[in-house]
XYZ file of C-alpha atoms in Angstrom:
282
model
C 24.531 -113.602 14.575
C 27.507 -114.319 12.750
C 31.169 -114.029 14.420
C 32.102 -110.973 11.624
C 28.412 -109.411 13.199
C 29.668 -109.720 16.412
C 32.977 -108.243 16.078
C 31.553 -105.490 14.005
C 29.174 -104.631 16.644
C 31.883 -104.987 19.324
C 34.428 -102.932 17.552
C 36.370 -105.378 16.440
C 37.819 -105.019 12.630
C 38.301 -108.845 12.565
C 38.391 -109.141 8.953
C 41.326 -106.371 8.514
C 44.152 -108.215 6.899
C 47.170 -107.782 8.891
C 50.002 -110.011 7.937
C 51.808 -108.569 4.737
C 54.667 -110.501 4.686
C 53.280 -112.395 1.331
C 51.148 -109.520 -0.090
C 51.695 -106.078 -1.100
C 51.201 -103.704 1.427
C 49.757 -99.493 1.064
C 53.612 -98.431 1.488
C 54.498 -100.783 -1.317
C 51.927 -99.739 -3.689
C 53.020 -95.917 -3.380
C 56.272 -96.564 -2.629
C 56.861 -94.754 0.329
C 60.030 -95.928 1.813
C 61.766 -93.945 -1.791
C 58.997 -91.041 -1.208
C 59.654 -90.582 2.635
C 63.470 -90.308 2.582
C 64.304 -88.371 -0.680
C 63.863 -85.534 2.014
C 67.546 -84.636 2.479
C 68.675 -81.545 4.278
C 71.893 -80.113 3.604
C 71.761 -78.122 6.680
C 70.544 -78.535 10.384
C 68.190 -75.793 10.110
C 64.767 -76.743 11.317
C 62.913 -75.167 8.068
C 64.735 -76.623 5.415
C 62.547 -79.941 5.831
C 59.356 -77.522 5.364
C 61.367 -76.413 2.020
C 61.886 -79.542 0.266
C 58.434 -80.898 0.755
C 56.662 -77.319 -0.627
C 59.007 -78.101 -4.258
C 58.739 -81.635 -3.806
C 54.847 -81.844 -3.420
C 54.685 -79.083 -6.135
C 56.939 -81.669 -8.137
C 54.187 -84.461 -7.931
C 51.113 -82.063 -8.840
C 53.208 -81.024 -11.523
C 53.341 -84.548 -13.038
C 49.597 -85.257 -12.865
C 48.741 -81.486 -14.340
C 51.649 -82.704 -17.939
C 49.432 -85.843 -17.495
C 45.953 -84.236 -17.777
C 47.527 -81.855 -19.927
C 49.150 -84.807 -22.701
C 46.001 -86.283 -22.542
C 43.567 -83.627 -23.276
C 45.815 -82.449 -25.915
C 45.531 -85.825 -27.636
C 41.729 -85.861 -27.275
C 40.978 -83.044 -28.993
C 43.328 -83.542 -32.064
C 41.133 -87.154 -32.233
C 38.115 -84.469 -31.946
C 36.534 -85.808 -28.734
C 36.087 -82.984 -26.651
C 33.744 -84.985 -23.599
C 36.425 -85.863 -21.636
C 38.639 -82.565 -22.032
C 36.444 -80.994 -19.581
C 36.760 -83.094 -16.867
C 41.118 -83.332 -17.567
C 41.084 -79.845 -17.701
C 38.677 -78.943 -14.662
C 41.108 -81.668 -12.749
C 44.161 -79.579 -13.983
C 42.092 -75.991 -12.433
C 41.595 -78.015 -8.842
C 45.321 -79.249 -8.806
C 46.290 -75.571 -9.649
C 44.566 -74.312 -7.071
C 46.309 -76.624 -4.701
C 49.558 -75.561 -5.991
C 48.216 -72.220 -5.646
C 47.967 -72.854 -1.667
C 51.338 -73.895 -1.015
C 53.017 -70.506 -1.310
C 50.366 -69.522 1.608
C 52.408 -72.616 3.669
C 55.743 -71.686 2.419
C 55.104 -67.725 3.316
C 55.441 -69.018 6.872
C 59.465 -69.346 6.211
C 60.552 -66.180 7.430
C 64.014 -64.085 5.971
C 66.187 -64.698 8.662
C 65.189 -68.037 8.658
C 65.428 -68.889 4.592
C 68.969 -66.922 5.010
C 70.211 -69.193 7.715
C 69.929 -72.288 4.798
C 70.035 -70.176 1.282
C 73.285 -70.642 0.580
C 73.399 -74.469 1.327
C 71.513 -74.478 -2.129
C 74.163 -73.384 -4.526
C 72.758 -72.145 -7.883
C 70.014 -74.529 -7.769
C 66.545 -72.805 -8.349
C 62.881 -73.022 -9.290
C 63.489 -72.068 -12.763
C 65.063 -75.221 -13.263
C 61.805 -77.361 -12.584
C 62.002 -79.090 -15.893
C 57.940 -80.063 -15.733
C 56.487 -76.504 -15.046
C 58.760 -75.166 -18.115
C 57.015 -78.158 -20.111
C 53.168 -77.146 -18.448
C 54.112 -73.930 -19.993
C 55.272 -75.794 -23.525
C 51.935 -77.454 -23.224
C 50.024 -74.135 -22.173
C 51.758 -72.225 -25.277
C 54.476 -70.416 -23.841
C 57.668 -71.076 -25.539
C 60.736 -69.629 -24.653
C 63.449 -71.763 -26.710
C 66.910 -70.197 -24.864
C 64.909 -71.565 -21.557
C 66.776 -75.073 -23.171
C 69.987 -74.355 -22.253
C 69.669 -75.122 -18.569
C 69.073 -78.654 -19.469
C 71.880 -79.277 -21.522
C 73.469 -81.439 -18.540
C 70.683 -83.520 -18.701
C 70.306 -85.433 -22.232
C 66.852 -87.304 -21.260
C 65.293 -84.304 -19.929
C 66.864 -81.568 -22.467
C 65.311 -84.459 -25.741
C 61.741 -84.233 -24.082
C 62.309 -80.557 -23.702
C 62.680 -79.901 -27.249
C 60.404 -82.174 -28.551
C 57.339 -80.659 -26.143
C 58.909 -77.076 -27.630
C 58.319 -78.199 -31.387
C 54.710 -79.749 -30.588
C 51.721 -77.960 -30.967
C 50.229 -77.245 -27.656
C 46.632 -76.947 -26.048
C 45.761 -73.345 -27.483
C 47.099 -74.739 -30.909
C 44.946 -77.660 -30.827
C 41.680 -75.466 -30.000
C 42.188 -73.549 -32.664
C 42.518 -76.491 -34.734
C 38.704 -77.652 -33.129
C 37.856 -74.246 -34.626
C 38.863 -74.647 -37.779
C 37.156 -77.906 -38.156
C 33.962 -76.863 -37.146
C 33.941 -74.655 -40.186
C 35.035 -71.107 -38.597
C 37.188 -69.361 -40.621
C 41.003 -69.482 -39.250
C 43.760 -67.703 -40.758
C 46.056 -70.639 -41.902
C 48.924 -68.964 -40.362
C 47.562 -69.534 -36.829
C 46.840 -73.522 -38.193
C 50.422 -73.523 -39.430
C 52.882 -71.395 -37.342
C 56.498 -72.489 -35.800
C 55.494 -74.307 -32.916
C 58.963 -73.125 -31.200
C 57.607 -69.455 -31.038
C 55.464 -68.123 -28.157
C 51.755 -67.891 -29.257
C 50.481 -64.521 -30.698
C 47.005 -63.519 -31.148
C 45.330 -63.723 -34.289
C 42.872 -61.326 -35.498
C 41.151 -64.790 -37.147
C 40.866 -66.457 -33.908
C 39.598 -63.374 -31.686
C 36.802 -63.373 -34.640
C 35.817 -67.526 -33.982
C 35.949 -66.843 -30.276
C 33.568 -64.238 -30.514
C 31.717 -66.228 -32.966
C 31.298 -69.405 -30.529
C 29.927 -66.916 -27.316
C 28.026 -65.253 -29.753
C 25.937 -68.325 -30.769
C 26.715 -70.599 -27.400
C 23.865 -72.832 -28.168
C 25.620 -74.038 -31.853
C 28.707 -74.321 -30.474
C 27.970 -75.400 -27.236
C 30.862 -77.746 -27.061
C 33.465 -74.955 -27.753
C 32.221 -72.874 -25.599
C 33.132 -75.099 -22.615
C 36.201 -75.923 -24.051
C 37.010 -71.802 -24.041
C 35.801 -71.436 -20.197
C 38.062 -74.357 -19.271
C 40.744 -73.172 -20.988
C 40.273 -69.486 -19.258
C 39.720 -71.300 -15.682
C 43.743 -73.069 -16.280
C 44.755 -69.990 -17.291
C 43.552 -67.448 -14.440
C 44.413 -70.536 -11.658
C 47.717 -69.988 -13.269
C 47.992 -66.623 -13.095
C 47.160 -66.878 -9.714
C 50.055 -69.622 -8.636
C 52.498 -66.821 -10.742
C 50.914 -64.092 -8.864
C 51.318 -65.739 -5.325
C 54.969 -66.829 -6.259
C 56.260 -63.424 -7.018
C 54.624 -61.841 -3.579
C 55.813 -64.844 -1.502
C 59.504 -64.683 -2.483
C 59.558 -60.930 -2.210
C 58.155 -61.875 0.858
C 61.201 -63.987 1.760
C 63.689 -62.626 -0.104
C 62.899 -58.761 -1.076
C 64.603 -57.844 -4.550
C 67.535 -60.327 -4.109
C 68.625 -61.896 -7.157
C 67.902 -65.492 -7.078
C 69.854 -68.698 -6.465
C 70.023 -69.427 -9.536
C 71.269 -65.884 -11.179
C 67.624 -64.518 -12.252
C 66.469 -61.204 -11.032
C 64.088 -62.822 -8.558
C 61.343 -60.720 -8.134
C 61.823 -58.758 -11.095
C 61.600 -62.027 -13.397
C 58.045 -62.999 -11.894
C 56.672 -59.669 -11.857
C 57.454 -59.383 -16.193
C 55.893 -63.143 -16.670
C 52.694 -61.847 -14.870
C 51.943 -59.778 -18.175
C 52.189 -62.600 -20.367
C 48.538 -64.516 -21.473
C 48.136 -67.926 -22.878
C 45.195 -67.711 -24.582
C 45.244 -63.688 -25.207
C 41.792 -63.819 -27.301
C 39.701 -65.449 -24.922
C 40.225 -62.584 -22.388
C 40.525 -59.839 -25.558
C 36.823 -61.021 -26.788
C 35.118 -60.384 -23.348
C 35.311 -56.316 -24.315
C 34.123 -57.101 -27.776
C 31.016 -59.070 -26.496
């Protein structure tokens, strides 16, 4: 028996490299030391910690969903749909993750979110830069949302280009199109700056591709995966609004919106409005 056998059998992890001195350690590869102490409290209250890591962590999945999302969106312009499904079923498990964070924040209570509130100034969610460009990429553009990010020259250019792009819906429809449904060329060649509107055209190759699932087998995934990011993300809206209402009631927020009002009116909004409108057609 070998000396590695032995220790293996004895417990020993002999082999475990433990001097890092020359090498690059797990804390260097993620960078941890930056990661572990951008968590600054501007009070002494106990809960703020819990605070910043909910938006922070919510930050990060953020980045990976614009990620899957850029990279999906490029794929099916090149007309390779394969590995769409697996981007966009990542983007549907991230969501949901986001999604469960508002049950961990709901443990802040009133008093004690008051006690730190006004250590944030005018600072607010709808500032988060990378959920206003998921929502670019989803379809939903809101042009005056700009004007936030004016400060910020870097993050106000990549604002405005992701708001003149054509997003994921757009580039579906294009798939449609080339597969030889008919498309209205006004939903093929629309101002890109403009929230998404349904199109009788597009209801019409919808129906179409979950009429004949078998032809268009392909599209028809692409449709179910696009409904699954779109109901995980009306579910991460949904669970917002309740969980500040839960916190703060019908306060206006920090950073001047109406709060719960705001979140309540985005809840009727729909990304991809046909795939839900074909369902009573079918």
């Amino acid at each position: 028996m070998s000396n590695h056998e032995r220790n293996v059998q004895a417990g020993n992890e002999a082999s475990i490299h433990m001097d890092f001195s020359k090498e690059m350690s797990y804390g260097d590869y993620l960078q941890l030391e930056s990661i572990l102490s951008a968590q600054r409290r501007l009070s002494d209250h106990h809960d703020e910690m819990l605070f910043i890591i909910i938006h922070q962590t919510s930050e990060l999945w953020m980045k990976l969903i614009l990620h899957e999302l850029q990279a999906a969106i490029s794929c099916i312009w090149e007309k390779n749909l394969d590995p769409v499904f697996k981007m966009l079923s990542r983007v549907s498990r991230i969501q949901q993750q986001l999604i469960q964070s508002w049950d961990v924040l709901s443990t802040l209570t009133p008093s004690e979110y008051l006690e730190f509130r006004d250590t944030l100034g005018k600072s607010s969610g709808f500032q988060s830069y990378q959920n206003r460009l998921i929502e670019f990429a989803m379809g939903y553009k809101s042009p005056h949302a700009l004007k936030v990010f004016e400060h910020e020259p870097k993050i106000y250019a990549q604002l405005k280009k992701a708001l003149e792009t054509p997003g994921l819906y757009d580039a579906s429809i294009f798939m449609l199109a080339e597969r030889g449904l008919p498309i209205d060329p006004g939903a093929l060649q629309r101002d890109w700056t403009q929230d998404y509107q349904p199109n009788q055209s597009v209801e019409d190759a919808w129906l179409a591709v979950y009429r004949d699932v078998n032809k268009y087998w392909d599209l028809y995934e692409l449709a179910e995966k696009l409904v699954d990011i779109e109901n995980r993300q009306q579910q991460w809206r949904l669970n917002h609004m309740f969980t500040v209402e839960r916190i703060i009631g019908n306060k206006m927020g920090t950073g001047g919106s109406s709060g719960v009002q705001y979140l309540k009116r985005v809840l009727d909004h729909r990304f991809f409005p046909e795939l839900w409108s074909l369902r009573t057609k079918l």
